[in-house]
Short mmCIF file of N, CA and C in Angstrom, two decimals:
data_model
loop_
_atom_site.label_atom_id
_atom_site.label_comp_id
_atom_site.label_asym_id
_atom_site.label_seq_id
_atom_site.Cartn_x
_atom_site.Cartn_y
_atom_site.Cartn_z
N GLN A 1 176.72 162.60 -74.62
CA GLN A 1 176.26 162.02 -73.37
C GLN A 1 174.74 161.95 -73.37
N VAL A 2 174.20 160.78 -73.13
CA VAL A 2 172.76 160.61 -73.08
C VAL A 2 172.22 161.24 -71.81
N GLN A 3 171.15 162.01 -71.96
CA GLN A 3 170.46 162.60 -70.83
C GLN A 3 168.99 162.19 -70.86
N LEU A 4 168.43 161.92 -69.69
CA LEU A 4 167.05 161.52 -69.54
C LEU A 4 166.35 162.53 -68.64
N VAL A 5 165.30 163.15 -69.13
CA VAL A 5 164.56 164.17 -68.39
C VAL A 5 163.16 163.66 -68.12
N GLU A 6 162.81 163.53 -66.84
CA GLU A 6 161.54 162.97 -66.43
C GLU A 6 160.57 164.06 -66.01
N SER A 7 159.28 163.76 -66.14
CA SER A 7 158.23 164.65 -65.68
C SER A 7 156.97 163.84 -65.44
N GLY A 8 156.02 164.42 -64.73
CA GLY A 8 154.71 163.81 -64.54
C GLY A 8 154.44 163.26 -63.16
N GLY A 9 155.43 163.23 -62.28
CA GLY A 9 155.20 162.74 -60.94
C GLY A 9 154.35 163.69 -60.14
N GLY A 10 153.84 163.20 -59.01
CA GLY A 10 153.01 164.04 -58.16
C GLY A 10 152.25 163.24 -57.14
N LEU A 11 151.22 163.87 -56.58
CA LEU A 11 150.37 163.28 -55.56
C LEU A 11 149.02 162.93 -56.16
N VAL A 12 148.54 161.72 -55.88
CA VAL A 12 147.26 161.26 -56.41
C VAL A 12 146.59 160.35 -55.39
N GLN A 13 145.27 160.34 -55.38
CA GLN A 13 144.52 159.45 -54.50
C GLN A 13 144.54 158.02 -55.02
N ALA A 14 144.41 157.06 -54.12
CA ALA A 14 144.30 155.67 -54.52
C ALA A 14 143.18 155.50 -55.53
N GLY A 15 143.45 154.71 -56.57
CA GLY A 15 142.50 154.52 -57.64
C GLY A 15 142.66 155.49 -58.79
N GLY A 16 143.47 156.52 -58.61
CA GLY A 16 143.69 157.51 -59.64
C GLY A 16 144.75 157.11 -60.64
N SER A 17 145.10 158.06 -61.52
CA SER A 17 146.03 157.79 -62.60
C SER A 17 147.07 158.90 -62.72
N LEU A 18 148.24 158.55 -63.21
CA LEU A 18 149.30 159.49 -63.55
C LEU A 18 150.01 158.98 -64.79
N ARG A 19 150.59 159.90 -65.56
CA ARG A 19 151.43 159.53 -66.69
C ARG A 19 152.81 160.15 -66.53
N LEU A 20 153.82 159.31 -66.47
CA LEU A 20 155.20 159.75 -66.40
C LEU A 20 155.80 159.82 -67.80
N SER A 21 156.66 160.81 -68.02
CA SER A 21 157.34 160.99 -69.30
C SER A 21 158.84 160.98 -69.08
N CYS A 22 159.57 160.45 -70.06
CA CYS A 22 161.03 160.44 -70.04
C CYS A 22 161.52 160.80 -71.43
N ALA A 23 162.08 161.99 -71.57
CA ALA A 23 162.61 162.47 -72.84
C ALA A 23 164.11 162.22 -72.91
N ALA A 24 164.55 161.55 -73.97
CA ALA A 24 165.95 161.20 -74.14
C ALA A 24 166.62 162.14 -75.14
N SER A 25 167.87 162.50 -74.86
CA SER A 25 168.65 163.34 -75.76
C SER A 25 170.12 162.96 -75.67
N GLY A 26 170.93 163.46 -76.61
CA GLY A 26 172.36 163.23 -76.58
C GLY A 26 172.82 161.93 -77.22
N PHE A 27 171.95 161.28 -77.96
CA PHE A 27 172.31 160.06 -78.66
C PHE A 27 172.23 160.30 -80.17
N SER A 28 172.94 159.49 -80.93
CA SER A 28 172.92 159.60 -82.38
C SER A 28 171.82 158.72 -82.96
N GLY A 29 171.27 159.17 -84.08
CA GLY A 29 170.21 158.41 -84.71
C GLY A 29 168.86 158.67 -84.07
N SER A 30 167.96 157.71 -84.22
CA SER A 30 166.64 157.81 -83.64
C SER A 30 166.60 157.11 -82.29
N ILE A 31 165.43 157.16 -81.66
CA ILE A 31 165.27 156.49 -80.38
C ILE A 31 165.45 154.98 -80.51
N PHE A 32 165.32 154.47 -81.73
CA PHE A 32 165.53 153.04 -81.95
C PHE A 32 166.98 152.63 -81.78
N SER A 33 167.92 153.60 -81.80
CA SER A 33 169.32 153.29 -81.54
C SER A 33 169.57 152.99 -80.06
N ILE A 34 168.61 153.33 -79.20
CA ILE A 34 168.70 152.97 -77.79
C ILE A 34 168.17 151.55 -77.63
N ASN A 35 168.99 150.67 -77.09
CA ASN A 35 168.64 149.26 -77.03
C ASN A 35 167.36 149.02 -76.25
N ALA A 36 167.22 149.72 -75.11
CA ALA A 36 166.04 149.56 -74.30
C ALA A 36 165.87 150.77 -73.39
N MET A 37 164.63 151.08 -73.06
CA MET A 37 164.32 152.10 -72.07
C MET A 37 163.28 151.54 -71.12
N GLY A 38 163.35 151.98 -69.89
CA GLY A 38 162.40 151.46 -68.93
C GLY A 38 162.29 152.31 -67.69
N TRP A 39 161.55 151.77 -66.74
CA TRP A 39 161.28 152.45 -65.48
C TRP A 39 161.58 151.53 -64.31
N TYR A 40 162.24 152.08 -63.29
CA TYR A 40 162.46 151.43 -62.01
C TYR A 40 161.88 152.32 -60.93
N ARG A 41 161.67 151.76 -59.75
CA ARG A 41 161.18 152.57 -58.64
C ARG A 41 161.85 152.13 -57.34
N GLN A 42 161.92 153.05 -56.39
CA GLN A 42 162.53 152.78 -55.11
C GLN A 42 161.74 153.47 -54.01
N ALA A 43 161.21 152.67 -53.10
CA ALA A 43 160.50 153.18 -51.93
C ALA A 43 161.49 153.31 -50.77
N PRO A 44 161.18 154.16 -49.79
CA PRO A 44 162.08 154.31 -48.64
C PRO A 44 162.36 152.98 -47.95
N GLY A 45 163.64 152.72 -47.69
CA GLY A 45 164.04 151.50 -47.01
C GLY A 45 164.05 150.26 -47.87
N LYS A 46 163.77 150.39 -49.16
CA LYS A 46 163.75 149.24 -50.05
C LYS A 46 164.75 149.44 -51.20
N GLN A 47 165.13 148.34 -51.82
CA GLN A 47 166.01 148.40 -52.98
C GLN A 47 165.22 148.80 -54.22
N ARG A 48 165.95 149.36 -55.18
CA ARG A 48 165.34 149.75 -56.44
C ARG A 48 164.83 148.50 -57.16
N GLU A 49 163.61 148.56 -57.69
CA GLU A 49 163.02 147.42 -58.35
C GLU A 49 162.56 147.77 -59.76
N PHE A 50 162.57 146.76 -60.61
CA PHE A 50 162.13 146.90 -61.98
C PHE A 50 160.62 147.10 -62.05
N VAL A 51 160.18 147.99 -62.95
CA VAL A 51 158.76 148.23 -63.16
C VAL A 51 158.33 147.80 -64.57
N ALA A 52 158.98 148.35 -65.59
CA ALA A 52 158.62 148.05 -66.97
C ALA A 52 159.73 148.51 -67.89
N ASP A 53 159.83 147.89 -69.08
CA ASP A 53 160.75 148.38 -70.09
C ASP A 53 160.23 148.07 -71.48
N ILE A 54 160.85 148.71 -72.47
CA ILE A 54 160.50 148.50 -73.87
C ILE A 54 161.79 148.50 -74.68
N THR A 55 161.95 147.53 -75.57
CA THR A 55 163.16 147.42 -76.37
C THR A 55 163.03 148.24 -77.64
N SER A 56 164.14 148.36 -78.38
CA SER A 56 164.13 149.10 -79.64
C SER A 56 163.19 148.47 -80.65
N ARG A 57 162.91 147.19 -80.52
CA ARG A 57 161.99 146.50 -81.41
C ARG A 57 160.54 146.57 -80.92
N GLY A 58 160.30 147.18 -79.77
CA GLY A 58 158.96 147.36 -79.27
C GLY A 58 158.47 146.30 -78.31
N PHE A 59 159.31 145.36 -77.93
CA PHE A 59 158.90 144.35 -76.96
C PHE A 59 158.85 144.96 -75.58
N THR A 60 157.83 144.62 -74.81
CA THR A 60 157.63 145.18 -73.48
C THR A 60 157.66 144.11 -72.41
N ASN A 61 158.05 144.51 -71.21
CA ASN A 61 158.04 143.65 -70.04
C ASN A 61 157.52 144.45 -68.86
N TYR A 62 156.84 143.76 -67.94
CA TYR A 62 156.27 144.40 -66.77
C TYR A 62 156.52 143.56 -65.53
N ALA A 63 156.72 144.24 -64.41
CA ALA A 63 156.73 143.55 -63.14
C ALA A 63 155.33 143.01 -62.85
N ASN A 64 155.26 141.87 -62.19
CA ASN A 64 153.96 141.28 -61.89
C ASN A 64 153.07 142.21 -61.08
N SER A 65 153.66 143.03 -60.23
CA SER A 65 152.89 143.90 -59.36
C SER A 65 152.16 145.01 -60.11
N VAL A 66 152.55 145.29 -61.36
CA VAL A 66 151.93 146.38 -62.10
C VAL A 66 151.22 145.91 -63.36
N LYS A 67 151.29 144.64 -63.69
CA LYS A 67 150.63 144.13 -64.89
C LYS A 67 149.13 144.41 -64.84
N GLY A 68 148.60 144.88 -65.95
CA GLY A 68 147.19 145.21 -66.03
C GLY A 68 146.85 146.60 -65.55
N ARG A 69 147.79 147.28 -64.90
CA ARG A 69 147.55 148.63 -64.40
C ARG A 69 148.45 149.67 -65.07
N PHE A 70 149.69 149.30 -65.38
CA PHE A 70 150.65 150.22 -65.99
C PHE A 70 150.88 149.84 -67.45
N THR A 71 151.13 150.85 -68.29
CA THR A 71 151.44 150.63 -69.69
C THR A 71 152.63 151.50 -70.09
N ILE A 72 153.66 150.87 -70.69
CA ILE A 72 154.80 151.61 -71.20
C ILE A 72 154.64 151.77 -72.70
N SER A 73 154.98 152.96 -73.22
CA SER A 73 154.87 153.23 -74.64
C SER A 73 155.97 154.19 -75.07
N ARG A 74 156.11 154.36 -76.39
CA ARG A 74 157.19 155.17 -76.95
C ARG A 74 156.65 156.06 -78.05
N ASP A 75 157.12 157.32 -78.08
CA ASP A 75 156.80 158.27 -79.13
C ASP A 75 158.11 158.61 -79.83
N ASN A 76 158.32 158.05 -81.02
CA ASN A 76 159.59 158.23 -81.72
C ASN A 76 159.84 159.68 -82.10
N ALA A 77 158.78 160.40 -82.53
CA ALA A 77 158.93 161.78 -82.97
C ALA A 77 159.42 162.68 -81.84
N LYS A 78 159.05 162.37 -80.61
CA LYS A 78 159.43 163.18 -79.46
C LYS A 78 160.59 162.58 -78.66
N ASN A 79 161.13 161.45 -79.11
CA ASN A 79 162.20 160.76 -78.39
C ASN A 79 161.83 160.57 -76.92
N THR A 80 160.61 160.13 -76.68
CA THR A 80 160.07 160.08 -75.34
C THR A 80 159.42 158.73 -75.07
N VAL A 81 159.62 158.24 -73.85
CA VAL A 81 158.96 157.03 -73.36
C VAL A 81 158.01 157.44 -72.24
N TYR A 82 156.84 156.81 -72.21
CA TYR A 82 155.82 157.12 -71.23
C TYR A 82 155.53 155.91 -70.35
N LEU A 83 155.07 156.19 -69.14
CA LEU A 83 154.53 155.17 -68.27
C LEU A 83 153.17 155.64 -67.80
N GLN A 84 152.12 155.05 -68.36
CA GLN A 84 150.75 155.35 -67.95
C GLN A 84 150.41 154.47 -66.77
N MET A 85 150.08 155.08 -65.64
CA MET A 85 149.80 154.37 -64.41
C MET A 85 148.34 154.59 -64.04
N SER A 86 147.58 153.51 -63.90
CA SER A 86 146.17 153.57 -63.55
C SER A 86 145.91 152.69 -62.34
N SER A 87 144.75 152.89 -61.72
CA SER A 87 144.37 152.12 -60.53
C SER A 87 145.49 152.12 -59.50
N LEU A 88 146.02 153.29 -59.23
CA LEU A 88 147.18 153.40 -58.35
C LEU A 88 146.84 153.00 -56.92
N LYS A 89 147.82 152.39 -56.27
CA LYS A 89 147.70 151.92 -54.90
C LYS A 89 148.74 152.61 -54.03
N PRO A 90 148.48 152.72 -52.72
CA PRO A 90 149.49 153.33 -51.84
C PRO A 90 150.85 152.65 -51.94
N GLU A 91 150.89 151.35 -52.19
CA GLU A 91 152.16 150.65 -52.31
C GLU A 91 152.93 151.00 -53.58
N ASP A 92 152.32 151.76 -54.50
CA ASP A 92 153.02 152.27 -55.67
C ASP A 92 153.85 153.51 -55.33
N THR A 93 153.70 154.04 -54.14
CA THR A 93 154.45 155.23 -53.73
C THR A 93 155.94 154.94 -53.76
N ALA A 94 156.70 155.75 -54.50
CA ALA A 94 158.14 155.55 -54.65
C ALA A 94 158.70 156.68 -55.50
N VAL A 95 160.03 156.74 -55.55
CA VAL A 95 160.71 157.55 -56.55
C VAL A 95 160.86 156.69 -57.80
N TYR A 96 160.40 157.19 -58.92
CA TYR A 96 160.45 156.47 -60.18
C TYR A 96 161.60 157.00 -61.03
N TYR A 97 162.43 156.09 -61.54
CA TYR A 97 163.61 156.44 -62.31
C TYR A 97 163.51 155.92 -63.74
N CYS A 98 163.80 156.78 -64.70
CA CYS A 98 163.91 156.37 -66.09
C CYS A 98 165.29 155.78 -66.33
N ASN A 99 165.36 154.76 -67.18
CA ASN A 99 166.60 154.06 -67.46
C ASN A 99 166.73 153.82 -68.96
N ALA A 100 167.96 153.89 -69.47
CA ALA A 100 168.21 153.62 -70.88
C ALA A 100 169.50 152.84 -71.04
N LEU A 101 169.50 151.90 -71.98
CA LEU A 101 170.69 151.15 -72.36
C LEU A 101 171.06 151.57 -73.77
N TYR A 102 172.25 152.17 -73.92
CA TYR A 102 172.70 152.72 -75.19
C TYR A 102 174.19 152.46 -75.35
N ARG A 103 174.55 151.81 -76.44
CA ARG A 103 175.95 151.50 -76.75
C ARG A 103 176.64 150.82 -75.57
N MET A 104 175.97 149.87 -75.00
CA MET A 104 176.47 149.02 -73.92
C MET A 104 176.74 149.78 -72.63
N SER A 105 176.13 150.95 -72.47
CA SER A 105 176.21 151.71 -71.23
C SER A 105 174.81 151.97 -70.71
N THR A 106 174.69 152.12 -69.40
CA THR A 106 173.41 152.35 -68.74
C THR A 106 173.34 153.80 -68.25
N TYR A 107 172.19 154.43 -68.47
CA TYR A 107 171.97 155.81 -68.07
C TYR A 107 170.71 155.89 -67.22
N TRP A 108 170.69 156.85 -66.30
CA TRP A 108 169.57 157.03 -65.38
C TRP A 108 169.10 158.47 -65.37
N GLY A 109 167.80 158.66 -65.22
CA GLY A 109 167.25 159.98 -64.97
C GLY A 109 167.41 160.37 -63.52
N GLN A 110 166.94 161.57 -63.19
CA GLN A 110 167.12 162.10 -61.84
C GLN A 110 166.10 161.54 -60.85
N GLY A 111 165.05 160.94 -61.33
CA GLY A 111 163.99 160.41 -60.49
C GLY A 111 162.87 161.41 -60.28
N THR A 112 161.65 160.90 -60.20
CA THR A 112 160.49 161.74 -59.93
C THR A 112 159.61 161.05 -58.89
N GLN A 113 159.13 161.82 -57.93
CA GLN A 113 158.37 161.27 -56.82
C GLN A 113 156.92 161.03 -57.21
N VAL A 114 156.43 159.84 -56.90
CA VAL A 114 155.02 159.50 -57.04
C VAL A 114 154.49 159.12 -55.67
N THR A 115 153.47 159.82 -55.20
CA THR A 115 152.88 159.55 -53.90
C THR A 115 151.39 159.26 -54.07
N VAL A 116 150.95 158.12 -53.57
CA VAL A 116 149.56 157.70 -53.67
C VAL A 116 148.97 157.69 -52.27
N SER A 117 147.98 158.51 -52.03
CA SER A 117 147.35 158.61 -50.71
C SER A 117 146.24 157.58 -50.55
N SER A 118 145.97 157.20 -49.30
CA SER A 118 144.94 156.22 -49.01
C SER A 118 143.55 156.80 -49.17
#
């Protein structure tokens, strides 16, 4: 069973930075056997929305709202995906969820809270 363990959330002032981590386990082979990993977020009263993802081949995608501010990356040795968030805005406040697609099934992390103060 694939498990995703997130860390790095917290409270930060507008304009600051945070780095989220998502460590994957319970899969066979390397992290490249996971078709894609990414990040979604959900603010109170809103639906969960796509933030960024990276495929096993290294292709990345970003939501327009975070382009130029967020960067997704992968560390194969640690089986970990990162989301570097810079120039944070209050509207970035949400619960951030790690996501993985593996063997045609979707897996989710527990979520980590990111709060950006004015």
